[in-house]
Tab-separated table of C-alpha atoms in Angstrom:
chain	number	residue	atom	x	y	z
A	1296	UNK	CA	39.301	113.317	99.958
A	1297	UNK	CA	36.885	113.956	97.003
A	1298	UNK	CA	37.694	116.319	94.154
A	1299	UNK	CA	34.327	118.183	93.718
A	1300	UNK	CA	35.043	119.388	90.175
A	1301	UNK	CA	35.463	115.912	88.694
A	1302	UNK	CA	33.713	113.871	91.413
A	1303	UNK	CA	36.745	111.583	91.757
A	1304	UNK	CA	38.258	110.167	94.944
A	1305	UNK	CA	41.880	111.335	95.391
A	1306	UNK	CA	44.369	110.334	98.079
A	1307	UNK	CA	45.718	113.203	100.180
A	1308	UNK	CA	49.423	112.564	100.694
A	1309	UNK	CA	50.762	113.129	104.174
A	1310	UNK	CA	53.838	115.263	104.669
A	1311	UNK	CA	56.449	115.787	107.297
A	1312	UNK	CA	56.276	118.908	109.391
A	1313	UNK	CA	60.011	119.683	109.278
A	1314	UNK	CA	62.541	118.705	106.618
A	1315	UNK	CA	65.747	117.105	107.888
A	1316	UNK	CA	68.709	115.110	106.548
A	1317	UNK	CA	68.426	111.358	106.998
A	1318	UNK	CA	70.053	109.679	109.999
A	1319	UNK	CA	72.996	107.395	109.250
A	1320	UNK	CA	74.744	106.643	105.973
A	1321	UNK	CA	73.373	104.147	103.459
A	1322	UNK	CA	76.854	103.790	101.970
A	1323	UNK	CA	77.755	101.009	104.401
A	1324	UNK	CA	74.754	98.719	103.907
A	1325	UNK	CA	74.266	95.932	104.847
A	1326	UNK	CA	75.281	96.598	108.461
A	1327	UNK	CA	76.029	93.008	109.324
A	1328	UNK	CA	78.858	91.056	110.928
A	1329	UNK	CA	81.960	90.811	108.773
A	1330	UNK	CA	82.759	87.356	107.357
A	1331	UNK	CA	86.455	87.899	107.987
A	1332	UNK	CA	88.322	89.160	111.030
A	1333	UNK	CA	91.347	90.384	109.025
A	1334	UNK	CA	91.056	93.540	106.952
A	1335	UNK	CA	91.125	92.780	103.211
A	1336	UNK	CA	92.824	95.115	100.739
A	1337	UNK	CA	90.203	95.630	98.028
A	1338	UNK	CA	92.402	97.835	95.838
A	1339	UNK	CA	96.154	98.305	95.841
A	1340	UNK	CA	97.911	101.550	94.777
A	1341	UNK	CA	98.298	102.213	91.057
A	1342	UNK	CA	101.511	100.684	89.710
A	1343	UNK	CA	104.325	103.032	88.680
A	1344	UNK	CA	106.904	101.150	86.606
A	1345	UNK	CA	109.445	103.979	86.931
A	1346	UNK	CA	109.994	103.169	90.620
A	1347	UNK	CA	111.961	100.237	92.031
A	1348	UNK	CA	109.968	97.113	92.996
A	1349	UNK	CA	108.476	97.482	96.473
A	1350	UNK	CA	105.729	96.057	98.696
A	1351	UNK	CA	102.520	98.040	99.166
A	1352	UNK	CA	100.996	96.658	102.390
A	1353	UNK	CA	101.813	95.185	105.797
A	1354	UNK	CA	100.064	93.777	108.879
A	1355	UNK	CA	100.318	94.802	112.535
A	1356	UNK	CA	98.480	94.291	115.805
A	1357	UNK	CA	96.726	97.019	117.786
A	1358	UNK	CA	98.349	97.416	121.213
A	1359	UNK	CA	96.519	100.496	122.518
A	1360	UNK	CA	96.537	104.295	122.618
A	1361	UNK	CA	98.450	107.063	124.361
A	1362	UNK	CA	99.126	110.749	123.711
A	1363	UNK	CA	102.074	112.747	122.459
A	1364	UNK	CA	103.191	116.389	122.581
A	1365	UNK	CA	104.659	117.999	119.479
A	1366	UNK	CA	105.356	121.440	118.060
A	1367	UNK	CA	103.315	122.370	114.998
A	1368	UNK	CA	105.319	123.433	111.942
A	1369	UNK	CA	102.800	125.328	109.770
A	1370	UNK	CA	103.963	128.835	108.831
A	1371	UNK	CA	100.981	131.188	108.654
A	1372	UNK	CA	98.820	129.051	110.939
A	1373	UNK	CA	97.776	130.290	114.393
A	1374	UNK	CA	99.209	127.039	115.788
A	1375	UNK	CA	102.653	127.570	114.200
A	1376	UNK	CA	105.449	126.943	116.739
A	1377	UNK	CA	102.852	126.074	119.417
A	1378	UNK	CA	102.679	122.784	121.283
A	1379	UNK	CA	99.714	120.470	120.708
A	1380	UNK	CA	98.648	117.283	122.475
A	1381	UNK	CA	97.388	114.553	120.147
A	1382	UNK	CA	96.008	111.048	120.624
A	1383	UNK	CA	98.011	108.298	118.913
A	1384	UNK	CA	97.664	104.543	118.397
A	1385	UNK	CA	100.515	102.063	118.886
A	1386	UNK	CA	100.601	99.117	116.469
A	1387	UNK	CA	103.064	96.278	117.082
A	1388	UNK	CA	104.542	95.160	113.760
A	1389	UNK	CA	106.962	92.218	113.963
A	1390	UNK	CA	108.609	91.392	110.608
A	1391	UNK	CA	106.448	89.446	108.128
A	1392	UNK	CA	107.756	86.349	106.325
A	1393	UNK	CA	107.249	85.919	102.564
A	1394	UNK	CA	106.300	82.304	101.712
A	1395	UNK	CA	104.837	82.443	98.207
A	1396	UNK	CA	104.361	84.334	94.926
A	1397	UNK	CA	101.154	84.654	92.878
A	1398	UNK	CA	100.983	85.853	89.285
A	1399	UNK	CA	97.796	87.325	87.770
A	1400	UNK	CA	96.803	87.852	84.157
A	1401	UNK	CA	94.100	90.133	82.761
A	1402	UNK	CA	90.862	88.486	81.666
A	1403	UNK	CA	87.510	89.908	80.474
A	1404	UNK	CA	86.205	89.379	84.017
A	1405	UNK	CA	89.181	91.109	85.667
A	1406	UNK	CA	92.358	89.642	87.157
A	1407	UNK	CA	92.731	85.858	87.102
A	1408	UNK	CA	95.280	83.736	88.989
A	1409	UNK	CA	97.802	82.359	86.502
A	1410	UNK	CA	100.431	80.614	88.632
A	1411	UNK	CA	101.381	80.236	92.288
A	1412	UNK	CA	104.724	79.138	93.734
A	1413	UNK	CA	105.518	78.495	97.391
A	1414	UNK	CA	108.701	78.474	99.432
A	1415	UNK	CA	110.184	75.060	100.165
A	1416	UNK	CA	109.848	75.617	103.912
A	1417	UNK	CA	106.846	77.033	105.819
A	1418	UNK	CA	106.822	77.579	109.566
A	1419	UNK	CA	104.222	75.861	111.769
A	1420	UNK	CA	102.464	79.148	112.512
A	1421	UNK	CA	101.842	79.593	108.761
A	1422	UNK	CA	100.784	75.937	108.263
A	1423	UNK	CA	98.253	76.277	111.087
A	1424	UNK	CA	96.325	78.710	108.851
A	1425	UNK	CA	95.497	75.794	106.523
A	1426	UNK	CA	94.000	73.649	109.299
A	1427	UNK	CA	90.813	73.891	111.336
A	1428	UNK	CA	92.144	71.486	113.980
A	1429	UNK	CA	95.946	71.474	114.170
A	1430	UNK	CA	96.546	69.173	117.164
A	1431	UNK	CA	94.457	66.345	115.671
A	1432	UNK	CA	95.782	66.641	112.119
A	1433	UNK	CA	98.666	64.718	110.542
A	1434	UNK	CA	100.345	68.029	109.598
A	1435	UNK	CA	101.230	66.894	106.108
A	1436	UNK	CA	100.547	70.231	104.388
A	1437	UNK	CA	103.226	71.168	101.793
A	1438	UNK	CA	105.303	68.001	102.426
A	1439	UNK	CA	104.765	66.637	98.888
A	1440	UNK	CA	105.297	70.134	97.483
A	1441	UNK	CA	108.642	70.490	99.286
A	1442	UNK	CA	109.832	67.115	97.945
A	1443	UNK	CA	108.731	67.980	94.408
A	1444	UNK	CA	110.565	71.312	94.399
A	1445	UNK	CA	113.678	70.254	96.290
A	1446	UNK	CA	115.679	70.198	93.057
A	1447	UNK	CA	115.068	73.772	91.927
A	1448	UNK	CA	117.195	73.618	88.760
A	1449	UNK	CA	114.990	71.069	86.992
A	1450	UNK	CA	111.692	71.665	88.723
A	1451	UNK	CA	108.405	73.323	87.882
A	1452	UNK	CA	109.410	76.107	90.281
A	1453	UNK	CA	111.670	77.700	87.665
A	1454	UNK	CA	109.177	76.992	84.858
A	1455	UNK	CA	106.357	78.708	86.757
A	1456	UNK	CA	108.569	81.724	87.448
A	1457	UNK	CA	109.501	81.923	83.763
A	1458	UNK	CA	105.805	81.768	82.775
A	1459	UNK	CA	104.996	84.531	85.288
A	1460	UNK	CA	107.700	86.766	83.815
A	1461	UNK	CA	106.351	86.167	80.308
A	1462	UNK	CA	102.564	86.425	80.768
A	1463	UNK	CA	101.593	88.033	84.101
A	1464	UNK	CA	100.597	91.665	84.576
A	1465	UNK	CA	100.277	91.717	88.385
A	1466	UNK	CA	102.646	90.038	90.862
A	1467	UNK	CA	101.778	89.579	94.538
A	1468	UNK	CA	103.669	87.887	97.362
A	1469	UNK	CA	102.024	85.703	100.013
A	1470	UNK	CA	103.291	86.755	103.440
A	1471	UNK	CA	102.389	85.842	107.014
A	1472	UNK	CA	102.840	87.517	110.376
A	1473	UNK	CA	105.070	86.116	113.116
A	1474	UNK	CA	102.322	85.931	115.713
A	1475	UNK	CA	104.410	83.750	118.052
A	1476	UNK	CA	106.638	86.762	118.783
A	1477	UNK	CA	103.708	88.681	120.295
A	1478	UNK	CA	103.005	86.286	123.196
A	1479	UNK	CA	99.291	86.386	122.444
A	1480	UNK	CA	97.125	83.322	122.981
A	1481	UNK	CA	96.816	82.744	119.240
A	1482	UNK	CA	99.398	80.591	117.466
A	1483	UNK	CA	97.887	80.716	113.961
A	1484	UNK	CA	99.567	83.355	111.776
A	1485	UNK	CA	97.605	85.764	109.588
A	1486	UNK	CA	98.255	85.320	105.876
A	1487	UNK	CA	97.724	87.847	103.081
A	1488	UNK	CA	98.660	88.714	99.504
A	1489	UNK	CA	100.740	91.889	99.119
A	1490	UNK	CA	101.065	93.458	95.688
A	1491	UNK	CA	104.535	94.240	94.330
A	1492	UNK	CA	104.576	97.624	92.566
A	1493	UNK	CA	107.361	99.251	90.536
A	1494	UNK	CA	109.629	97.937	87.783
A	1495	UNK	CA	108.853	95.508	84.968
A	1496	UNK	CA	107.183	92.128	85.545
A	1497	UNK	CA	110.571	90.402	85.325
A	1498	UNK	CA	112.007	92.727	88.000
A	1499	UNK	CA	108.930	92.199	90.170
A	1500	UNK	CA	109.309	88.392	90.059
A	1501	UNK	CA	113.061	88.575	90.786
A	1502	UNK	CA	112.364	90.913	93.729
A	1503	UNK	CA	109.667	88.568	95.078
A	1504	UNK	CA	111.982	85.542	94.785
A	1505	UNK	CA	114.691	87.421	96.692
A	1506	UNK	CA	112.246	87.864	99.600
A	1507	UNK	CA	111.180	84.198	99.844
A	1508	UNK	CA	111.529	82.749	103.374
A	1509	UNK	CA	113.003	86.040	104.588
A	1510	UNK	CA	111.582	88.326	107.296
A	1511	UNK	CA	110.523	91.725	105.919
A	1512	UNK	CA	110.536	94.543	108.518
A	1513	UNK	CA	107.901	97.282	108.472
A	1514	UNK	CA	110.652	99.829	107.747
A	1515	UNK	CA	111.093	98.186	104.306
A	1516	UNK	CA	107.488	99.099	103.395
A	1517	UNK	CA	106.705	102.410	105.161
A	1518	UNK	CA	108.616	105.488	106.335
A	1519	UNK	CA	108.147	108.122	109.035
A	1520	UNK	CA	105.782	111.001	108.191
A	1521	UNK	CA	104.113	108.853	105.503
A	1522	UNK	CA	100.326	108.859	105.081
A	1523	UNK	CA	98.867	105.355	105.059
A	1524	UNK	CA	95.471	103.652	105.106
A	1525	UNK	CA	94.246	101.221	107.779
A	1526	UNK	CA	91.897	98.348	106.968
A	1527	UNK	CA	90.324	96.412	109.824
A	1528	UNK	CA	87.148	95.034	111.345
A	1529	UNK	CA	85.632	97.415	113.894
A	1530	UNK	CA	84.858	96.648	117.521
A	1531	UNK	CA	81.675	94.545	117.782
A	1532	UNK	CA	78.735	95.944	119.777
A	1533	UNK	CA	76.142	93.192	119.220
A	1534	UNK	CA	72.429	93.740	118.530
A	1535	UNK	CA	71.464	97.366	119.141
A	1536	UNK	CA	68.414	99.578	118.669
A	1537	UNK	CA	67.821	102.350	116.136
A	1538	UNK	CA	68.845	105.228	118.392
A	1539	UNK	CA	72.369	103.891	118.904
A	1540	UNK	CA	72.737	102.114	115.573
A	1541	UNK	CA	71.486	104.899	113.279
A	1542	UNK	CA	71.471	107.995	115.524
A	1543	UNK	CA	67.743	108.635	115.113
A	1544	UNK	CA	66.028	111.148	117.394
A	1545	UNK	CA	64.379	109.860	120.552
A	1546	UNK	CA	60.606	110.228	120.685
A	1547	UNK	CA	58.896	112.472	123.319
A	1548	UNK	CA	59.010	111.384	126.968
A	1549	UNK	CA	55.331	110.347	127.225
A	1550	UNK	CA	55.467	107.994	124.213
A	1551	UNK	CA	53.655	104.685	124.769
A	1552	UNK	CA	55.744	101.486	124.651
A	1553	UNK	CA	59.151	103.136	124.598
A	1554	UNK	CA	60.760	106.152	123.012
A	1555	UNK	CA	64.031	104.833	121.490
A	1556	UNK	CA	62.162	103.910	118.316
A	1557	UNK	CA	61.371	105.168	114.807
A	1558	UNK	CA	58.039	107.037	114.838
A	1559	UNK	CA	56.868	105.758	111.439
A	1560	UNK	CA	58.499	102.950	109.463
A	1561	UNK	CA	56.620	103.791	106.258
A	1562	UNK	CA	53.256	104.221	104.509
A	1563	UNK	CA	50.516	101.594	104.265
A	1564	UNK	CA	51.410	101.015	100.630
A	1565	UNK	CA	53.791	99.765	99.311
A	1566	UNK	CA	53.085	97.160	101.986
A	1567	UNK	CA	56.679	96.496	102.913
A	1568	UNK	CA	59.401	98.332	104.825
A	1569	UNK	CA	61.811	100.293	102.629
A	1570	UNK	CA	65.491	99.296	102.923
A	1571	UNK	CA	66.442	102.885	103.841
A	1572	UNK	CA	64.315	102.939	107.023
A	1573	UNK	CA	66.469	102.614	110.166
A	1574	UNK	CA	65.934	99.295	111.963
A	1575	UNK	CA	67.470	97.588	114.988
A	1576	UNK	CA	70.205	95.016	114.331
A	1577	UNK	CA	73.918	94.268	114.410
A	1578	UNK	CA	76.186	97.196	115.289
A	1579	UNK	CA	79.966	97.009	114.986
A	1580	UNK	CA	82.234	94.215	113.718
A	1581	UNK	CA	82.047	95.789	110.262
A	1582	UNK	CA	84.872	95.792	107.695
A	1583	UNK	CA	86.158	99.372	107.329
A	1584	UNK	CA	88.933	101.181	105.435
A	1585	UNK	CA	90.131	104.475	106.938
A	1586	UNK	CA	92.429	106.662	104.863
A	1587	UNK	CA	95.125	109.241	105.613
A	1588	UNK	CA	96.679	108.095	108.890
A	1589	UNK	CA	100.062	109.694	109.475
A	1590	UNK	CA	103.015	107.685	110.849
A	1591	UNK	CA	104.526	109.739	113.677
A	1592	UNK	CA	107.261	107.281	114.619
A	1593	UNK	CA	108.685	103.944	113.500
A	1594	UNK	CA	110.046	102.199	116.569
A	1595	UNK	CA	112.569	99.387	116.240
A	1596	UNK	CA	113.164	96.497	118.593
A	1597	UNK	CA	116.272	96.995	120.759
A	1598	UNK	CA	119.026	94.370	120.675
A	1599	UNK	CA	118.547	93.695	124.382
A	1600	UNK	CA	114.798	93.435	123.751
A	1601	UNK	CA	113.510	96.102	126.165
A	1602	UNK	CA	112.364	98.609	123.501
A	1603	UNK	CA	113.600	101.736	125.317
A	1604	UNK	CA	112.742	103.977	122.413
A	1605	UNK	CA	110.043	106.305	123.710
A	1606	UNK	CA	112.561	109.065	124.359
A	1607	UNK	CA	112.700	112.227	122.263
A	1608	UNK	CA	115.090	115.157	121.829
A	1609	UNK	CA	113.205	117.099	124.514
A	1610	UNK	CA	112.565	114.132	126.832
A	1611	UNK	CA	115.777	112.135	127.253
A	1612	UNK	CA	114.349	109.618	129.748
A	1613	UNK	CA	115.241	106.131	128.507
A	1614	UNK	CA	111.813	104.511	128.713
A	1615	UNK	CA	110.003	101.804	126.740
A	1616	UNK	CA	106.965	102.570	124.614
A	1617	UNK	CA	104.888	100.255	126.835
A	1618	UNK	CA	103.141	102.314	129.529
A	1619	UNK	CA	103.586	101.437	133.203
A	1620	UNK	CA	101.744	98.215	133.918
A	1621	UNK	CA	101.457	97.377	130.195
A	1622	UNK	CA	98.803	98.219	127.634
A	1623	UNK	CA	95.397	97.217	129.096
A	1624	UNK	CA	94.124	93.980	127.516
A	1625	UNK	CA	97.334	93.661	125.497
A	1626	UNK	CA	100.540	93.585	127.530
A	1627	UNK	CA	104.081	94.575	126.599
A	1628	UNK	CA	105.352	95.752	123.192
A	1629	UNK	CA	108.694	94.006	122.544
A	1630	UNK	CA	108.845	94.055	118.732
A	1631	UNK	CA	108.964	96.842	116.108
A	1632	UNK	CA	106.040	99.251	116.349
A	1633	UNK	CA	104.372	102.206	114.639
A	1634	UNK	CA	102.939	105.314	116.279
A	1635	UNK	CA	99.995	106.455	114.156
A	1636	UNK	CA	98.042	109.681	114.618
A	1637	UNK	CA	94.472	109.257	115.837
A	1638	UNK	CA	92.372	106.146	116.240
A	1639	UNK	CA	92.412	102.888	114.314
A	1640	UNK	CA	89.374	100.598	113.864
A	1641	UNK	CA	89.201	97.426	115.925
A	1642	UNK	CA	89.757	96.250	119.460
A	1643	UNK	CA	93.070	95.502	121.204
A	1644	UNK	CA	95.050	92.548	119.771
A	1645	UNK	CA	93.127	92.810	116.484
A	1646	UNK	CA	95.132	92.423	113.283
A	1647	UNK	CA	95.265	95.685	111.297
A	1648	UNK	CA	96.116	95.748	107.587
A	1649	UNK	CA	98.238	98.766	106.645
A	1650	UNK	CA	98.284	99.884	103.017
A	1651	UNK	CA	100.176	102.554	101.119
A	1652	UNK	CA	97.951	105.489	100.201
A	1653	UNK	CA	96.101	105.447	96.863
A	1654	UNK	CA	96.286	109.253	96.540
A	1655	UNK	CA	99.055	111.734	95.843
A	1656	UNK	CA	99.463	113.453	99.203
A	1657	UNK	CA	99.873	117.228	98.848
A	1658	UNK	CA	98.002	118.687	101.855
A	1659	UNK	CA	99.915	120.567	104.550
A	1660	UNK	CA	99.151	117.860	107.091
A	1661	UNK	CA	100.635	115.213	104.799
A	1662	UNK	CA	103.763	117.188	103.921
A	1663	UNK	CA	104.500	118.437	107.461
A	1664	UNK	CA	107.549	116.907	109.165
A	1665	UNK	CA	106.607	115.786	112.664
A	1666	UNK	CA	109.087	115.884	115.552
A	1667	UNK	CA	107.756	114.490	118.807
A	1668	UNK	CA	108.624	116.322	122.028
A	1669	UNK	CA	107.094	113.879	124.493
A	1670	UNK	CA	105.449	110.435	124.443
A	1671	UNK	CA	103.257	109.611	127.434
A	1672	UNK	CA	104.060	106.266	129.123
A	1673	UNK	CA	102.096	106.728	132.358
A	1674	UNK	CA	99.760	103.939	133.431
A	1675	UNK	CA	96.650	103.570	131.264
A	1676	UNK	CA	94.891	101.656	134.033
A	1677	UNK	CA	93.867	104.460	136.357
A	1678	UNK	CA	95.197	107.986	136.892
A	1679	UNK	CA	98.805	107.629	135.748
A	1680	UNK	CA	101.027	110.096	137.641
A	1681	UNK	CA	104.474	108.716	136.789
A	1682	UNK	CA	106.233	108.058	133.487
A	1683	UNK	CA	108.613	105.347	134.750
A	1684	UNK	CA	108.934	103.041	137.759
A	1685	UNK	CA	112.197	104.790	138.753
A	1686	UNK	CA	110.338	108.109	138.918
A	1687	UNK	CA	107.647	106.503	141.064
A	1688	UNK	CA	110.144	104.951	143.499
A	1689	UNK	CA	111.999	108.277	143.875
A	1690	UNK	CA	108.778	110.076	144.728
A	1691	UNK	CA	107.173	107.409	146.923
A	1692	UNK	CA	110.327	106.376	148.764
A	1693	UNK	CA	110.890	102.883	150.141
A	1694	UNK	CA	107.634	100.995	150.413
A	1695	UNK	CA	106.781	98.580	153.204
A	1696	UNK	CA	107.129	95.668	150.808
A	1697	UNK	CA	110.650	96.765	149.772
A	1698	UNK	CA	111.689	97.314	153.383
A	1699	UNK	CA	110.643	93.748	154.335
A	1700	UNK	CA	112.496	92.380	151.288
A	1701	UNK	CA	115.686	94.240	152.374
A	1702	UNK	CA	115.495	92.813	155.896
A	1703	UNK	CA	115.267	89.289	154.512
C-alpha cells in the first residue's frame, strides 16, 4: 500500500483471523529418534548426608498393563471410602548385579571421572555389553584386569578405593540387569551407573564395595507407596504427518492436494521456514522422563517360582500376576515385579529406568496408603471372562479335548 501523506510505499502486514495457542510443545525439540534405547538418568536426587548410604535408581522391563480395584482413603473427598478402578503397569525387576564403582570429582566444567574399579568376576551377559559381535570375538574382556587385581591386598584396587575416599565428591556403582532370567531373546545385559546417596564419601565407598558381585533386589531401592520417576524411550511410530505429529487442525474438506497439512508455513521473508512451524517427520522413539508414578505393590518371586502373589485381603484366590495366556508380546512374569499406577513410556519388553523422586512428596496422592482389593488377571488377548484356569474349567466343564485325554 502507499501512505498518501508521505508518498512512501509501506508493507501491509497480514494477520490471523482468530488467535489460538500453538499446537504441540517446543520443549521437546528436536523430535528425532533417540540415540539410546535405555533411559538415561540425567540428574540424580540431591544427596542428604544425614541418611544411610543407599542406591537411587534401578532397571526393570515392561511386561504389560492390567487394572486394579482399590478403596480410596481421602477424608473429605467425595471418593472417600469408595471403590475405584485404575489402570496399572507391571514391570518385571529381577535383581541387578553390581560390578563396578566410579568416583567423580568436581571440576570447573562439572563432574569429572576420577577413578573406576571393577569386580574381579563379570558374568557373560555383562561382558556381552562390551562387544558388537560376541560369537566371533575371543572374549578376552577383563581377563588381564582380573589377573592384575587377584591379589587385593597389594593391588591398585585398594589404592584406587583409598583415593576415592580422599578426593571424590560423588560415588556411583556400575550395575547390570540379569536379562537371562527373563527368557527374552536378548542375552546382552543392560548396564548403568547408579548414584550412591547418603553418608560420607568413605561410607559411600564402603557400601559400594559391600555390594560388589552381589545381586541387589528392587526392594533394597524402593518401597511400596513410594513415588518414583520412570525414564524410557517411547514407542516408535515412524515418519508421520503434521496432524498426528503436532495435533494441528485439519484443513476444510474441499482443500486442494490434501487437508492434513499446515495452511501456511510462513511469510515470503525471511525466506526460510521457522523452526517453530509444525512439519512432518519422526514421531515416537523419543527419550522421555515421567515423574510421580506411585508403586502400588512390590511383588516378590515365590520359592517354587510360580509367583502366586496377585491375591489381596479381599480376593484370596491364589493366582499369579501373569494374566491367563500370558502378557501379550511378553509372556510370563517369574521374577520380582512392581505394580505402578498408570502408564509407562515404551513398548513391551523395553528396559525402563526407575529413579527415586527429586522432589519432596507432600501431596495427598503421594502420602495416601494404598491397599489393593482386586488385581485383574483375566486374559488380555480378547474378552477375558475368567481370572484363573481353575475358574474356567469349573464353569465350562469337561471339554472334548480333556474327555479324549481321559479315555486314552
